[in-house]
Amino acid sequence: DTGKTKAFYMDLETGVCGDANCRIDTVRIFWDKYGFYDRLVLPKGVNLEKAKGENFSKEDYKKLDFILSDRNAGLKDVFKEEIVDTSTGEGIDAISGATILLNTDDYVKGAVWTCYTLWHWVNGDIFEIIRRITGDDLPLADLYSHLQSEELTKKYFGLEELVHRKSIDLQTIQMVIDELAINDYLFSKLSSEYFESASDSLYNNSMAAYFKIGTRQQKVICLNALAQTDHVLFPKLLESMASELHSIKDYQVVDLFLDLLDQTGEITQRELNLLFPLVLEENFLIARRVYWFLQDKPLSDDQRKQIEIFQKNNKGKL
């Protein structure tokens, strides 16, 4: 009644196999407006079949619904030749090789091919097509509502659409940074992708804020994104990050940051001064990593003396 899309459906002619034979039946698949599977509807008098011509039971249909709803089901990563016997040209349902690792939870017994074809229709390219149609129909205010929703699926959708539109400004950037507090892995990855659309200046400021407020996991995501970006990284950003390292006390974060500094090819005296105290870090792995990093850097006479003392005290462990 409101003129807005509530759901999507498609009538699909698909091969349904059982009893060593296949036939074509029309089924109707429904998705919600975010591209997620909703339900499967069969025409009156049509049933899905398993091996030996046996119809699906109520439990089989429930299991199929569960399989089709799982976008990461095991059927995602196998090829059709691996799960059906195609040697006769009939596409008979049967797991064809002992090398295939397919959990029995990922298909209805005796109906592997039926489950496979339906899953790939349900969870293939149509997912992104539906999301694009829905996203293109929403004003920016609605995307903000999605971004700030407590439902993760809505948050993902809102941020994905902002990435797609390259809608980048100070207000939206701050909203994304605020939402990083949920500490969700996928949302954190999408956030770093979103910041890529910004100018160099906005990008550097955004990633500095991301690194400062982020959890350990988010700092790792941030550093990996910085290592792959085409943006120019400003010394102010790297100095800001270097100032955080002493309080983090995490080897992986320190290691990734030092790799990033090596990648940039330049290091400021302020960055050196901020890094140097880590040589005295109680965590020896961190101290040793920084020690090796500093070996060819332009240290002051006092810093060089401290490095020599560290080398002498830890001669057997370097």
XYZ file of N, CA, C and O in Angstrom, residues 122-310:
756
model
N 19.476 -19.431 -4.878
C 19.066 -18.592 -3.747
C 20.171 -17.637 -3.320
O 19.923 -16.462 -3.021
N 21.415 -18.110 -3.297
C 22.513 -17.350 -2.701
C 23.567 -16.868 -3.699
O 24.664 -16.476 -3.305
N 23.214 -16.876 -4.975
C 24.163 -16.438 -5.991
C 24.108 -14.937 -6.227
O 23.916 -14.124 -5.312
N 24.237 -14.535 -7.492
C 24.291 -13.113 -7.855
C 23.028 -12.349 -7.476
O 23.061 -11.127 -7.311
N 21.929 -13.076 -7.328
C 20.658 -12.425 -7.016
C 20.743 -11.645 -5.707
O 20.114 -10.589 -5.555
N 21.534 -12.136 -4.773
C 21.689 -11.467 -3.471
C 22.108 -10.006 -3.658
O 21.470 -9.085 -3.135
N 23.167 -9.779 -4.432
C 23.652 -8.412 -4.653
C 22.687 -7.599 -5.524
O 22.544 -6.385 -5.325
N 22.046 -8.248 -6.490
C 21.098 -7.535 -7.352
C 19.951 -6.955 -6.531
O 19.563 -5.794 -6.685
N 19.401 -7.774 -5.632
C 18.298 -7.312 -4.789
C 18.757 -6.169 -3.890
O 18.055 -5.154 -3.727
N 19.932 -6.297 -3.314
C 20.435 -5.249 -2.415
C 20.639 -3.925 -3.165
O 20.380 -2.843 -2.623
N 21.080 -4.021 -4.407
C 21.261 -2.801 -5.194
C 19.908 -2.135 -5.476
O 19.771 -0.921 -5.392
N 18.905 -2.943 -5.837
C 17.577 -2.403 -6.121
C 17.017 -1.717 -4.872
O 16.500 -0.598 -4.933
N 17.129 -2.390 -3.738
C 16.625 -1.819 -2.481
C 17.393 -0.552 -2.120
O 16.807 0.468 -1.754
N 18.712 -0.617 -2.227
C 19.539 0.529 -1.847
C 19.294 1.744 -2.707
O 19.223 2.881 -2.213
N 19.133 1.526 -4.000
C 18.914 2.643 -4.925
C 17.598 3.359 -4.659
O 17.418 4.504 -5.075
N 16.700 2.678 -3.969
C 15.366 3.238 -3.718
C 15.290 4.001 -2.399
O 14.263 4.579 -2.068
N 16.411 3.991 -1.616
C 16.380 4.593 -0.278
C 17.059 5.963 -0.250
O 18.155 6.129 -0.801
N 16.443 6.944 0.404
C 17.105 8.242 0.592
C 18.224 8.112 1.629
O 18.275 7.146 2.399
N 19.111 9.088 1.677
C 20.259 9.051 2.576
C 19.834 8.938 4.038
O 20.478 8.229 4.825
N 18.753 9.590 4.413
C 18.277 9.535 5.803
C 17.967 8.104 6.227
O 18.228 7.703 7.376
N 17.411 7.316 5.305
C 17.118 5.914 5.610
C 18.401 5.109 5.790
O 18.466 4.192 6.612
N 19.420 5.446 5.021
C 20.703 4.749 5.178
C 21.317 5.052 6.540
O 21.920 4.180 7.175
N 21.168 6.284 6.991
C 21.647 6.632 8.330
C 20.915 5.812 9.396
O 21.513 5.337 10.366
N 19.605 5.643 9.208
C 18.825 4.833 10.158
C 19.313 3.391 10.162
O 19.414 2.757 11.224
N 19.609 2.865 8.983
C 20.146 1.509 8.904
C 21.498 1.430 9.610
O 21.777 0.480 10.358
N 22.335 2.423 9.370
C 23.673 2.428 9.959
C 23.620 2.410 11.483
O 24.443 1.768 12.139
N 22.648 3.077 12.051
C 22.543 3.189 13.510
C 21.590 2.165 14.123
O 21.345 2.197 15.324
N 21.106 1.250 13.300
C 20.212 0.205 13.797
C 20.955 -0.747 14.729
O 22.183 -0.927 14.637
N 20.216 -1.368 15.630
C 20.811 -2.379 16.512
C 20.938 -3.732 15.809
O 21.611 -4.629 16.307
N 20.286 -3.878 14.659
C 20.365 -5.119 13.896
C 21.583 -5.081 12.973
O 21.704 -4.185 12.127
N 22.469 -6.064 13.133
C 23.703 -6.070 12.351
C 23.443 -6.145 10.857
O 24.143 -5.502 10.067
N 22.436 -6.927 10.445
C 22.176 -7.036 9.000
C 21.807 -5.685 8.402
O 22.177 -5.378 7.268
N 21.104 -4.858 9.170
C 20.746 -3.523 8.696
C 21.960 -2.600 8.703
O 22.143 -1.776 7.808
N 22.801 -2.737 9.734
C 24.032 -1.943 9.792
C 24.905 -2.224 8.581
O 25.416 -1.306 7.929
N 25.099 -3.522 8.292
C 25.914 -3.901 7.131
C 25.344 -3.278 5.856
O 26.085 -2.726 5.045
N 24.036 -3.404 5.715
C 23.405 -2.907 4.495
C 23.598 -1.399 4.349
O 23.947 -0.900 3.276
N 23.362 -0.657 5.435
C 23.518 0.786 5.386
C 24.932 1.193 5.008
O 25.134 2.084 4.165
N 25.918 0.530 5.605
C 27.312 0.879 5.320
C 27.718 0.436 3.918
O 28.437 1.156 3.209
N 27.255 -0.739 3.491
C 27.546 -1.200 2.123
C 27.022 -0.200 1.097
O 27.686 0.083 0.096
N 25.818 0.326 1.339
C 25.231 1.262 0.388
C 25.978 2.591 0.392
O 26.155 3.220 -0.646
N 26.469 3.009 1.562
C 27.284 4.231 1.636
C 28.595 4.041 0.872
O 29.083 4.962 0.215
N 29.162 2.837 0.971
C 30.367 2.519 0.202
C 30.057 2.589 -1.289
O 30.810 3.176 -2.079
N 28.933 1.981 -1.676
C 28.534 1.949 -3.084
C 28.323 3.356 -3.638
O 28.730 3.665 -4.757
N 27.682 4.210 -2.850
C 27.396 5.569 -3.302
C 28.603 6.502 -3.171
O 28.589 7.619 -3.680
N 29.620 6.046 -2.426
C 30.774 6.897 -2.108
C 30.300 8.193 -1.444
O 30.780 9.291 -1.756
N 29.363 8.023 -0.532
C 28.797 9.160 0.192
C 29.697 9.469 1.376
O 29.564 8.885 2.454
N 30.651 10.355 1.180
C 31.687 10.601 2.178
C 31.701 12.078 2.554
O 31.870 12.949 1.712
N 31.435 12.370 3.816
C 31.491 13.736 4.340
C 31.741 13.634 5.839
O 31.667 12.540 6.423
N 32.025 14.747 6.477
C 32.406 14.723 7.890
C 31.316 14.127 8.775
O 31.598 13.347 9.688
N 30.051 14.483 8.510
C 28.957 13.971 9.326
C 28.853 12.451 9.230
O 28.739 11.756 10.246
N 28.889 11.936 8.004
C 28.744 10.491 7.807
C 29.964 9.746 8.344
O 29.833 8.675 8.948
N 31.144 10.294 8.124
C 32.364 9.679 8.658
C 32.272 9.538 10.171
O 32.589 8.484 10.730
N 31.811 10.601 10.847
C 31.709 10.539 12.305
C 30.693 9.495 12.745
O 30.893 8.792 13.754
N 29.608 9.361 11.993
C 28.612 8.333 12.324
C 29.216 6.947 12.218
O 28.991 6.093 13.085
N 29.997 6.705 11.166
C 30.636 5.394 10.989
C 31.629 5.140 12.116
O 31.670 4.045 12.695
N 32.425 6.138 12.460
C 33.400 5.986 13.543
C 32.696 5.683 14.859
O 33.136 4.812 15.627
N 31.590 6.372 15.120
C 30.833 6.126 16.356
C 30.340 4.679 16.423
O 30.320 4.059 17.502
N 29.918 4.140 15.268
C 29.365 2.781 15.249
C 30.453 1.710 15.389
O 30.137 0.543 15.633
N 31.710 2.072 15.250
C 32.790 1.097 15.433
C 32.815 0.534 16.849
O 33.412 -0.509 17.100
N 32.136 1.210 17.754
C 32.102 0.755 19.146
C 31.466 -0.625 19.295
O 31.699 -1.309 20.306
N 30.709 -1.080 18.296
C 30.096 -2.414 18.397
C 31.155 -3.503 18.268
O 30.912 -4.664 18.608
N 32.329 -3.159 17.747
C 33.451 -4.099 17.626
C 33.042 -5.372 16.882
O 33.307 -6.490 17.336
N 32.409 -5.200 15.743
C 32.030 -6.326 14.886
C 33.035 -6.421 13.743
O 33.360 -5.410 13.107
N 33.515 -7.631 13.461
C 34.589 -7.805 12.486
C 34.187 -7.317 11.096
O 34.907 -6.533 10.467
N 33.034 -7.774 10.595
C 32.618 -7.406 9.243
C 32.356 -5.910 9.140
O 32.754 -5.270 8.157
N 31.703 -5.342 10.141
C 31.440 -3.906 10.114
C 32.752 -3.123 10.124
O 32.893 -2.104 9.438
N 33.725 -3.592 10.889
C 35.025 -2.928 10.953
C 35.734 -2.983 9.605
O 36.360 -2.006 9.179
N 35.648 -4.128 8.921
C 36.245 -4.248 7.585
C 35.553 -3.317 6.588
O 36.214 -2.645 5.778
N 34.231 -3.280 6.638
C 33.473 -2.408 5.736
C 33.797 -0.932 5.996
O 33.828 -0.124 5.067
N 34.045 -0.593 7.267
C 34.366 0.788 7.609
C 35.659 1.236 6.948
O 35.736 2.336 6.393
N 36.681 0.378 6.986
C 37.949 0.742 6.349
C 37.761 0.881 4.837
O 38.392 1.724 4.192
N 36.865 0.072 4.266
C 36.560 0.183 2.840
C 35.833 1.497 2.552
O 36.085 2.151 1.533
N 34.937 1.878 3.454
C 34.196 3.132 3.286
C 35.156 4.329 3.270
O 35.046 5.227 2.423
N 36.111 4.355 4.192
C 37.034 5.488 4.286
C 37.889 5.640 3.023
O 38.409 6.731 2.750
N 38.033 4.566 2.250
C 38.847 4.625 1.033
C 38.317 5.660 0.038
O 39.072 6.168 -0.790
N 37.036 5.982 0.108
C 36.449 6.918 -0.852
C 36.768 8.374 -0.522
O 36.470 9.270 -1.310
N 37.368 8.619 0.635
C 37.624 9.986 1.074
C 38.847 10.584 0.381
O 39.652 9.868 -0.227
N 38.993 11.890 0.511
C 40.220 12.555 0.057
C 41.369 12.125 0.960
O 41.151 11.538 2.034
N 42.592 12.406 0.551
C 43.747 12.022 1.370
C 43.641 12.586 2.782
O 43.905 11.887 3.766
N 43.252 13.836 2.879
C 43.167 14.480 4.188
C 42.111 13.831 5.075
O 42.369 13.477 6.229
N 40.897 13.646 4.529
C 39.832 12.998 5.297
C 40.192 11.553 5.628
O 39.870 11.054 6.711
N 40.838 10.881 4.688
C 41.233 9.486 4.912
C 42.196 9.390 6.087
O 42.014 8.547 6.986
N 43.220 10.215 6.096
C 44.198 10.180 7.179
C 43.558 10.484 8.533
O 43.833 9.801 9.528
N 42.688 11.478 8.575
C 42.013 11.823 9.832
C 41.097 10.693 10.299
O 41.018 10.388 11.500
N 40.394 10.079 9.346
C 39.473 8.990 9.688
C 40.225 7.785 10.235
O 39.826 7.193 11.248
N 41.312 7.417 9.578
C 42.067 6.240 10.015
C 42.797 6.495 11.333
O 42.996 5.570 12.129
N 43.179 7.748 11.586
C 43.786 8.092 12.879
C 42.768 7.890 13.999
O 43.084 7.313 15.057
N 41.529 8.329 13.763
C 40.465 8.147 14.754
C 40.127 6.669 14.917
O 39.918 6.182 16.037
N 40.079 5.935 13.802
C 39.802 4.493 13.805
C 40.829 3.769 14.675
O 40.483 2.982 15.567
N 42.106 4.050 14.442
C 43.166 3.371 15.187
C 43.122 3.733 16.668
O 43.313 2.872 17.532
N 42.834 4.977 16.973
C 42.856 5.446 18.361
C 41.771 4.783 19.200
O 42.018 4.348 20.330
N 40.553 4.694 18.664
C 39.439 4.168 19.462
C 39.264 2.659 19.300
O 38.542 2.030 20.067
N 39.934 2.074 18.309
C 39.683 0.673 17.971
C 40.208 -0.316 18.999
O 41.157 -0.041 19.738
N 39.572 -1.466 19.042
C 40.081 -2.584 19.840
C 41.323 -3.148 19.165
O 41.706 -2.710 18.078
N 41.941 -4.130 19.792
C 43.114 -4.765 19.185
C 42.777 -5.299 17.798
O 43.516 -5.093 16.832
N 41.639 -6.001 17.670
C 41.241 -6.564 16.383
C 41.047 -5.466 15.346
O 41.472 -5.588 14.199
N 40.424 -4.368 15.750
C 40.183 -3.268 14.826
C 41.482 -2.568 14.430
O 41.623 -2.110 13.296
N 42.431 -2.494 15.349
C 43.728 -1.905 15.012
C 44.440 -2.747 13.950
O 45.091 -2.216 13.047
N 44.315 -4.059 14.057
C 44.907 -4.952 13.054
C 44.234 -4.729 11.698
O 44.903 -4.638 10.662
N 42.899 -4.640 11.681
C 42.167 -4.364 10.438
C 42.615 -3.025 9.850
O 42.852 -2.904 8.643
N 42.733 -2.020 10.707
C 43.141 -0.682 10.285
C 44.533 -0.714 9.649
O 44.747 -0.154 8.565
N 45.473 -1.384 10.288
C 46.851 -1.446 9.773
C 46.923 -2.202 8.448
O 47.658 -1.806 7.533
N 46.172 -3.275 8.341
C 46.153 -4.029 7.076
C 45.565 -3.179 5.948
O 46.031 -3.250 4.803
N 44.539 -2.385 6.270
C 43.948 -1.501 5.259
C 44.945 -0.423 4.843
O 45.073 -0.108 3.648
N 45.667 0.135 5.791
C 46.661 1.170 5.486
C 47.783 0.625 4.611
O 48.315 1.326 3.752
N 48.119 -0.635 4.827
C 49.194 -1.253 4.044
C 48.792 -1.449 2.585
O 49.656 -1.570 1.714
N 47.480 -1.474 2.314
C 47.008 -1.740 0.950
C 46.438 -0.510 0.250
O 46.120 -0.565 -0.934
N 46.331 0.611 0.962
C 45.688 1.784 0.384
C 46.569 2.464 -0.655
O 47.802 2.363 -0.622
N 45.910 3.188 -1.560
C 46.628 4.026 -2.522
C 46.728 5.468 -2.036
O 47.328 6.312 -2.700
N 46.127 5.748 -0.888
C 46.192 7.098 -0.333
C 47.604 7.428 0.145
O 48.362 6.541 0.563
N 47.938 8.707 0.109
C 49.186 9.192 0.717
C 48.991 9.214 2.226
O 47.996 9.749 2.732
N 49.914 8.598 2.961
C 49.827 8.574 4.417
C 50.670 9.709 4.992
O 51.882 9.778 4.760
N 50.028 10.581 5.741
C 50.711 11.755 6.282
C 51.523 11.388 7.528
O 51.101 10.525 8.316
N 52.668 12.042 7.735
C 53.450 11.816 8.959
C 52.627 12.000 10.233
O 52.824 11.286 11.211
N 51.680 12.946 10.209
C 50.853 13.186 11.394
C 50.064 11.935 11.780
O 49.895 11.638 12.973
N 49.561 11.206 10.782
C 48.829 9.963 11.046
C 49.755 8.931 11.684
O 49.426 8.318 12.714
N 50.921 8.713 11.087
C 51.850 7.696 11.581
C 52.376 8.053 12.965
O 52.564 7.176 13.822
N 52.604 9.339 13.217
C 53.053 9.766 14.543
C 51.962 9.544 15.585
O 52.238 9.121 16.709
N 50.719 9.815 15.189
C 49.595 9.578 16.095
C 49.501 8.095 16.469
O 49.276 7.746 17.631
N 49.690 7.227 15.494
C 49.624 5.791 15.740
C 50.807 5.335 16.589
O 50.658 4.511 17.503
N 51.983 5.871 16.307
C 53.183 5.495 17.070
C 53.022 5.844 18.541
O 53.487 5.118 19.424
N 52.331 6.947 18.820
C 52.149 7.373 20.212
C 51.244 6.423 20.990
O 51.232 6.430 22.220
N 50.466 5.606 20.267
C 49.541 4.673 20.923
C 50.184 3.330 21.255
O 49.665 2.562 22.066
N 51.306 3.023 20.633
C 51.852 1.669 20.704
C 52.261 1.255 22.110
O 52.099 0.095 22.496
N 52.813 2.189 22.901
C 53.313 1.820 24.220
C 52.192 1.330 25.136
O 52.386 0.428 25.952
N 50.995 1.910 24.982
C 49.870 1.509 25.829
C 49.180 0.253 25.310
O 48.442 -0.404 26.039
N 49.407 -0.090 24.040
C 48.744 -1.260 23.456
C 49.390 -2.558 23.907
O 48.730 -3.536 24.249
N 50.726 -2.593 23.885
C 51.491 -3.764 24.322
C 51.060 -5.041 23.601
O 50.829 -6.080 24.218
N 50.932 -4.955 22.294
C 50.527 -6.120 21.499
C 51.533 -6.317 20.372
O 51.742 -5.411 19.561
N 52.125 -7.506 20.307
C 53.191 -7.744 19.334
C 52.706 -7.613 17.893
O 53.372 -6.988 17.065
N 51.555 -8.191 17.566
C 51.084 -8.154 16.178
C 50.834 -6.726 15.710
O 51.169 -6.364 14.577
N 50.252 -5.902 16.577
C 49.988 -4.511 16.213
C 51.302 -3.773 15.971
O 51.453 -3.046 14.983
N 52.281 -3.970 16.881
C 53.587 -3.320 16.720
C 54.264 -3.794 15.430
O 54.807 -2.999 14.659
N 54.220 -5.088 15.200
C 54.862 -5.667 14.013
C 54.253 -5.100 12.727
O 54.980 -4.710 11.803
N 52.931 -5.043 12.650
C 52.264 -4.505 11.457
C 52.580 -3.023 11.269
O 52.760 -2.551 10.136
N 52.642 -2.290 12.373
C 52.942 -0.864 12.261
C 54.369 -0.643 11.747
O 54.600 0.221 10.887
N 55.310 -1.410 12.239
C 56.693 -1.264 11.775
C 56.824 -1.662 10.301
O 57.579 -1.040 9.542
N 56.096 -2.694 9.903
C 56.068 -3.052 8.475
C 55.532 -1.894 7.639
O 56.022 -1.617 6.544
N 54.498 -1.209 8.165
C 53.911 -0.077 7.459
C 54.930 1.060 7.323
O 55.046 1.680 6.259
N 55.673 1.322 8.385
C 56.701 2.363 8.325
C 57.760 2.025 7.283
O 58.199 2.887 6.519
N 58.174 0.764 7.251
C 59.153 0.343 6.240
C 58.587 0.523 4.835
O 59.299 0.890 3.898
N 57.293 0.243 4.695
C 56.640 0.344 3.390
C 56.584 1.793 2.902
O 56.729 2.055 1.705
N 56.383 2.736 3.818
C 56.308 4.138 3.427
C 57.677 4.674 3.002
O 57.754 5.647 2.244
N 58.743 4.043 3.496
C 60.094 4.417 3.055
C 60.685 5.609 3.761
O 61.849 5.939 3.554
N 59.915 6.293 4.583
C 60.424 7.445 5.304
C 60.002 7.348 6.770
O 58.949 6.807 7.086
N 60.830 7.905 7.645
C 60.488 7.919 9.063
C 60.943 9.253 9.650
O 62.055 9.714 9.386
N 60.080 9.881 10.411
C 60.415 11.176 11.001
C 61.129 10.973 12.335
O 61.042 9.905 12.957
N 61.816 12.008 12.778
C 62.501 11.934 14.063
C 61.497 11.755 15.197
O 61.764 11.046 16.166
N 60.336 12.374 15.054
C 59.302 12.215 16.093
C 58.835 10.764 16.158
O 58.611 10.228 17.252
N 58.658 10.115 15.020
C 58.264 8.699 15.017
C 59.328 7.860 15.713
O 59.006 6.964 16.509
N 60.601 8.148 15.432
C 61.692 7.415 16.087
C 61.645 7.604 17.594
O 61.797 6.641 18.359
N 61.452 8.841 18.027
C 61.433 9.125 19.465
C 60.259 8.440 20.158
O 60.362 8.033 21.317
N 59.125 8.309 19.447
C 57.955 7.643 20.025
C 58.146 6.131 20.080
O 57.636 5.457 20.986
N 58.872 5.592 19.105
C 59.087 4.147 19.050
C 60.167 3.680 20.009
O 60.107 2.562 20.536
N 61.160 4.508 20.242
C 62.347 4.062 20.964
C 62.051 3.479 22.353
O 62.657 2.462 22.736
N 61.149 4.066 23.139
C 60.880 3.484 24.467
C 60.437 2.028 24.438
O 60.533 1.321 25.452
N 59.949 1.558 23.276
C 59.504 0.161 23.192
C 60.672 -0.818 23.300
O 60.465 -2.009 23.550
N 61.890 -0.332 23.111
C 63.061 -1.194 23.303
C 63.152 -1.616 24.764
O 63.719 -2.674 25.087
N 62.593 -0.825 25.654
C 62.602 -1.134 27.090
C 61.335 -1.861 27.522
O 61.116 -2.075 28.716
N 60.506 -2.245 26.563
C 59.241 -2.929 26.839
C 59.492 -4.259 27.546
O 60.426 -4.988 27.232
N 58.652 -4.581 28.552
C 58.791 -5.844 29.290
C 58.572 -7.047 28.382
O 59.165 -8.107 28.588
N 57.690 -6.891 27.403
C 57.464 -7.965 26.438
C 58.672 -8.028 25.504
O 58.865 -7.166 24.652
N 59.504 -9.060 25.688
C 60.766 -9.117 24.955
C 60.562 -9.237 23.453
O 61.362 -8.726 22.658
N 59.485 -9.909 23.014
C 59.228 -10.031 21.579
C 59.046 -8.656 20.936
O 59.548 -8.398 19.839
N 58.322 -7.781 21.654
C 58.132 -6.419 21.148
C 59.449 -5.668 21.147
O 59.825 -5.019 20.168
N 60.179 -5.763 22.274
C 61.448 -5.045 22.401
C 62.433 -5.481 21.307
O 63.097 -4.641 20.680
N 62.506 -6.773 21.055
C 63.439 -7.275 20.036
C 63.018 -6.832 18.639
O 63.863 -6.482 17.817
N 61.703 -6.849 18.385
C 61.220 -6.418 17.062
C 61.593 -4.958 16.803
O 62.038 -4.596 15.707
N 61.419 -4.102 17.813
C 61.746 -2.691 17.658
C 63.263 -2.503 17.544
O 63.743 -1.675 16.759
N 64.016 -3.292 18.314
C 65.490 -3.235 18.254
C 65.988 -3.470 16.825
O 66.790 -2.709 16.293
N 65.476 -4.511 16.179
C 65.908 -4.809 14.808
C 65.431 -3.732 13.833
O 66.135 -3.377 12.880
N 64.254 -3.188 14.066
C 63.750 -2.127 13.202
C 64.646 -0.895 13.268
O 64.877 -0.215 12.260
N 65.160 -0.585 14.451
C 65.921 0.642 14.654
C 67.376 0.550 14.204
O 68.082 1.571 14.192
N 67.825 -0.640 13.843
C 69.242 -0.837 13.545
C 69.793 0.128 12.498
O 70.879 0.658 12.639
N 69.069 0.362 11.442
C 69.584 1.204 10.353
C 68.952 2.595 10.334
O 68.987 3.294 9.321
N 68.359 2.986 11.480
C 67.692 4.291 11.537
C 68.635 5.343 12.134
O 69.547 5.015 12.896
N 68.424 6.614 11.800
C 69.303 7.692 12.275
C 69.045 8.059 13.731
O 68.343 9.018 14.044
N 69.611 7.285 14.646
C 69.398 7.503 16.074
C 70.354 8.552 16.623
O 71.433 8.792 16.070
N 69.953 9.149 17.736
C 70.849 10.074 18.439
C 71.945 9.266 19.140
O 71.851 8.042 19.273
N 72.971 9.954 19.606
C 74.075 9.265 20.298
C 73.565 8.547 21.539
O 73.967 7.407 21.820
N 72.689 9.184 22.285
C 72.154 8.562 23.501
C 71.324 7.328 23.160
O 71.415 6.289 23.840
N 70.494 7.425 22.115
C 69.690 6.275 21.698
C 70.569 5.134 21.225
O 70.313 3.965 21.524
N 71.628 5.459 20.501
C 72.539 4.421 20.020
C 73.212 3.712 21.183
O 73.402 2.487 21.154
N 73.547 4.442 22.234
C 74.169 3.827 23.425
C 73.198 2.865 24.090
O 73.581 1.773 24.527
N 71.929 3.280 24.187
C 70.923 2.402 24.797
C 70.704 1.140 23.964
O 70.484 0.055 24.517
N 70.771 1.279 22.654
C 70.652 0.121 21.770
C 71.808 -0.841 22.022
O 71.637 -2.073 22.070
N 72.999 -0.315 22.183
C 74.181 -1.160 22.435
C 74.055 -1.869 23.772
O 74.452 -3.031 23.907
N 73.506 -1.175 24.779
C 73.285 -1.811 26.086
C 72.278 -2.941 25.956
O 72.455 -4.034 26.512
N 71.187 -2.688 25.200
C 70.169 -3.728 24.973
C 70.800 -4.938 24.282
O 70.544 -6.091 24.650
